[in-house]
Amino acid sequence: MPSLNKVFLMGNLTRDPELRYTPAGLGVATFNMAVNTPAGKDENGNIKTETLFVDVVVFGRLAEAVGEFLTKGFPVFVEGRLRYRTWEDSNGIRRSKHEVLANKIQFLSALKNMPAEEEERQSNFMVEISGDNDVPF
Amino acid sequence: MPSLNKVFLMGNLTRDPELRYTPAGLGVATFNMAVNTPAGKDENGNIKTETLFVDVVVFGRLAEAVGEFLTKGFPVFVEGRLRYRTWEDSNGIRRSKHEVLANKIQFLSALKNMPAEEEERQSNFMVEISGDNDVPF
Amino acid sequence: MPSLNKVFLMGNLTRDPELRYTPAGLGVATFNMAVNTPAGKDENGNIKTETLFVDVVVFGRLAEAVGEFLTKGFPVFVEGRLRYRTWEDSNGIRRSKHEVLANKIQFLSALKNMPAEEEERQSNFMVEISGDNDVPF
Amino acid sequence: MPSLNKVFLMGNLTRDPELRYTPAGLGVATFNMAVNTPAGKDENGNIKTETLFVDVVVFGRLAEAVGEFLTKGFPVFVEGRLRYRTWEDSNGIRRSKHEVLANKIQFLSALKNMPAEEEERQSNFMVEISGDNDVPF
DNA sequence: TTTT
DNA sequence: TTTT
């Protein structure tokens, strides 16, 4: 039973992320990102763009970094796995959706329009928590 | 605006694939696959398994290969991109879902329990259409 | 300083793997694999094949699985990172080479020509050590 | 014979790229990049960094973009495949090395320290040539 | 529900 | 709605 589940995305946050904590004190950040993919050409030869919107979930110290540093519009690189979550909504209806459980996030615009000391602060934090992130489930 | 959208999956078909053709005669195959990911341990130290179910779409000659050779339970490797499709259902309700648009598929069980001539037939077909598949949209 | 180093390979062992142990008792397996990539066509329209030969290194329990189960010709899936190693050879000449440090290996031919009990034995072992492998350096 | 050969890298150019042309007029750019990977911790708990140096080759319009826009130190994302090249050097000695044949490159610092009009120029060029690049061999 |  |  060989198995593999790997996702790589680069795109921009569509809104500010949300940071919560589990009862056990583990950080959980969620955000939505937009990924623009060139997707063929239209009749006039112009490149069409297909936009993927996808929710991303991240845990632990990486979640805290996301909550502290990322905002709407920020460009990020995400490595993680696809996840299919099913739950019952408040009306008792069975619902389900795909999302990405991230184990690695790179801030691509730590590079841009940012005071040097803030860039250094982010960079230090990211190095400190570097490596693939533990994913609790 | 750096962008990237890449997915790698290995898993098994949950049912037989469906092969259709566009008015222009382009093959379109769809199938659903299950990907079992080890996902942490339970209280007793046993590895828990999280199952991802995801629809895969594929076009062109690769679609025809899928329609001809794959069946329920077959293990495959899929490379493609995540796609978020929105449409209106028959009741006029706006619906949306994620799926994977595949540009490459490897048959992992061409290897197993298969008459040699059938394995060769599949292999020849796959070599003939090899390379990354053109994705029309 | 965003950084990423990720490699995915599928191919066959070119010879039996070698398993050693560090003084601290950590398993270290090395093997060479061949990856055949379709690479354009020749003048007659035949698909040309380019063969990549690459050394793979793996540590810990995964190394032991490699040493126990893999043999020349076996097909494997490898996920890891590229590594550039420099050393001095026995003549004092500075040498260097690239290799892949694997954090995940899937046995693709557990599927083929194998007694059921052996397949189950391998499968159990792989599930037991499943998840991404810790890489010591 | 399932096969796969995929590499993803993010890092910085170690020197300016070189752009040449084949007799048929096809652009060929080569550059060397450094990828810093966090690689375990030393005795004092500090994160160690392992640096990968690797040559990258790219063809066609993407090669021209590389030659025109990239310089030493520039951060890039590279998607491609590993390649093992053997040749005879000027002393008739058989030599070989690994390199990455890129089919996609993203300029990560188009974002930084760059006049708006230059950023737009690069961006337009990259959109124009966007999509995976054809790799001639 | 959306970002550049 | 599910596969091994």
XYZ file of C-alpha atoms in Angstrom, chain C:
137
model
C 16.203 33.795 3.163
C 13.477 31.485 1.915
C 14.886 28.038 1.236
C 13.666 24.726 -0.136
C 15.345 21.478 -1.149
C 13.054 18.659 -2.198
C 13.566 15.688 -4.504
C 11.124 13.002 -5.705
C 12.384 9.971 -7.614
C 10.993 6.677 -8.888
C 13.353 4.110 -10.319
C 15.220 0.846 -9.749
C 18.237 -0.142 -7.652
C 21.301 -0.700 -9.854
C 22.824 -3.056 -7.256
C 22.170 -4.408 -3.773
C 22.167 -1.742 -1.051
C 24.861 -1.544 1.637
C 23.920 -1.277 5.286
C 26.405 -0.033 7.885
C 26.160 1.298 11.423
C 27.642 4.417 12.993
C 29.662 3.974 16.212
C 26.503 5.157 18.002
C 24.571 2.276 16.449
C 22.583 4.249 13.908
C 21.810 2.394 10.684
C 23.067 3.941 7.433
C 22.049 2.440 4.113
C 23.329 3.524 0.720
C 22.241 2.451 -2.723
C 22.394 3.623 -6.301
C 19.269 3.962 -8.381
C 18.516 4.448 -12.065
C 15.674 6.737 -13.107
C 14.563 6.578 -16.735
C 13.075 9.849 -17.932
C 11.426 10.258 -21.324
C 13.506 13.070 -22.843
C 12.260 14.368 -26.165
C 12.236 12.385 -29.417
C 14.919 11.431 -31.885
C 14.848 12.175 -35.647
C 12.463 9.269 -36.250
C 9.953 10.379 -33.637
C 10.940 7.683 -31.144
C 10.940 8.705 -27.519
C 14.454 8.981 -26.205
C 15.229 7.925 -22.693
C 17.679 9.681 -20.424
C 18.908 7.697 -17.466
C 19.751 9.377 -14.195
C 22.066 7.493 -11.843
C 22.090 8.779 -8.302
C 23.316 7.609 -4.907
C 20.772 7.586 -2.107
C 21.571 7.638 1.620
C 19.103 6.822 4.357
C 19.333 6.583 8.147
C 17.732 4.859 11.083
C 15.004 2.245 10.886
C 14.348 3.078 7.274
C 17.980 2.174 6.559
C 17.411 -1.198 8.176
C 14.304 -1.786 6.068
C 16.297 -0.946 2.956
C 19.071 -3.344 3.965
C 16.644 -6.118 4.737
C 14.188 -5.935 1.857
C 15.685 -4.207 -1.166
C 17.813 -5.860 -3.799
C 19.189 -5.022 -7.216
C 16.427 -4.176 -9.681
C 13.793 -3.391 -7.052
C 11.590 -0.383 -7.930
C 11.324 2.345 -5.272
C 9.858 5.769 -4.696
C 12.215 8.155 -2.880
C 11.510 11.513 -1.266
C 14.439 13.445 0.117
C 16.811 16.323 -0.379
C 19.819 16.933 -2.582
C 23.131 17.030 -0.829
C 26.561 18.064 -1.975
C 29.302 16.208 -0.189
C 32.990 17.106 -0.356
C 35.798 14.955 1.034
C 39.428 14.056 0.535
C 40.132 10.753 -1.145
C 42.939 8.369 -0.188
C 45.359 10.263 -2.459
C 44.632 13.525 -0.671
C 42.681 14.853 -3.620
C 39.634 17.011 -2.885
C 36.549 15.312 -4.314
C 32.838 16.095 -4.256
C 29.542 14.661 -5.395
C 25.800 15.031 -5.210
C 23.591 12.456 -3.550
C 20.054 12.261 -2.214
C 19.400 12.058 1.507
C 16.078 10.202 1.699
C 13.474 10.844 4.373
C 10.852 8.597 2.815
C 11.037 5.441 0.724
C 8.166 3.414 -0.700
C 8.717 -0.126 -1.928
C 6.875 -0.311 -5.240
C 7.417 -3.955 -5.914
C 6.241 -5.234 -2.617
C 3.426 -5.614 -5.103
C 5.037 -8.036 -7.502
C 6.185 -11.630 -7.673
C 6.320 -11.988 -3.943
C 4.905 -14.591 -1.572
C 1.926 -13.139 0.319
C 3.567 -13.608 3.709
C 6.696 -11.739 2.581
C 4.592 -8.897 1.248
C 2.782 -8.726 4.575
C 6.051 -8.777 6.497
C 7.416 -5.861 4.495
C 4.135 -4.011 4.744
C 3.998 -4.385 8.525
C 7.549 -3.161 8.876
C 6.906 -0.136 6.688
C 3.740 0.812 8.575
C 5.610 0.479 11.851
C 8.291 2.926 10.755
C 5.955 5.057 8.695
C 5.943 8.826 8.646
C 8.770 10.979 7.465
C 12.081 9.713 8.664
C 14.322 11.707 10.954
C 17.440 12.751 9.175
C 20.354 13.217 11.580
C 22.343 15.702 9.480
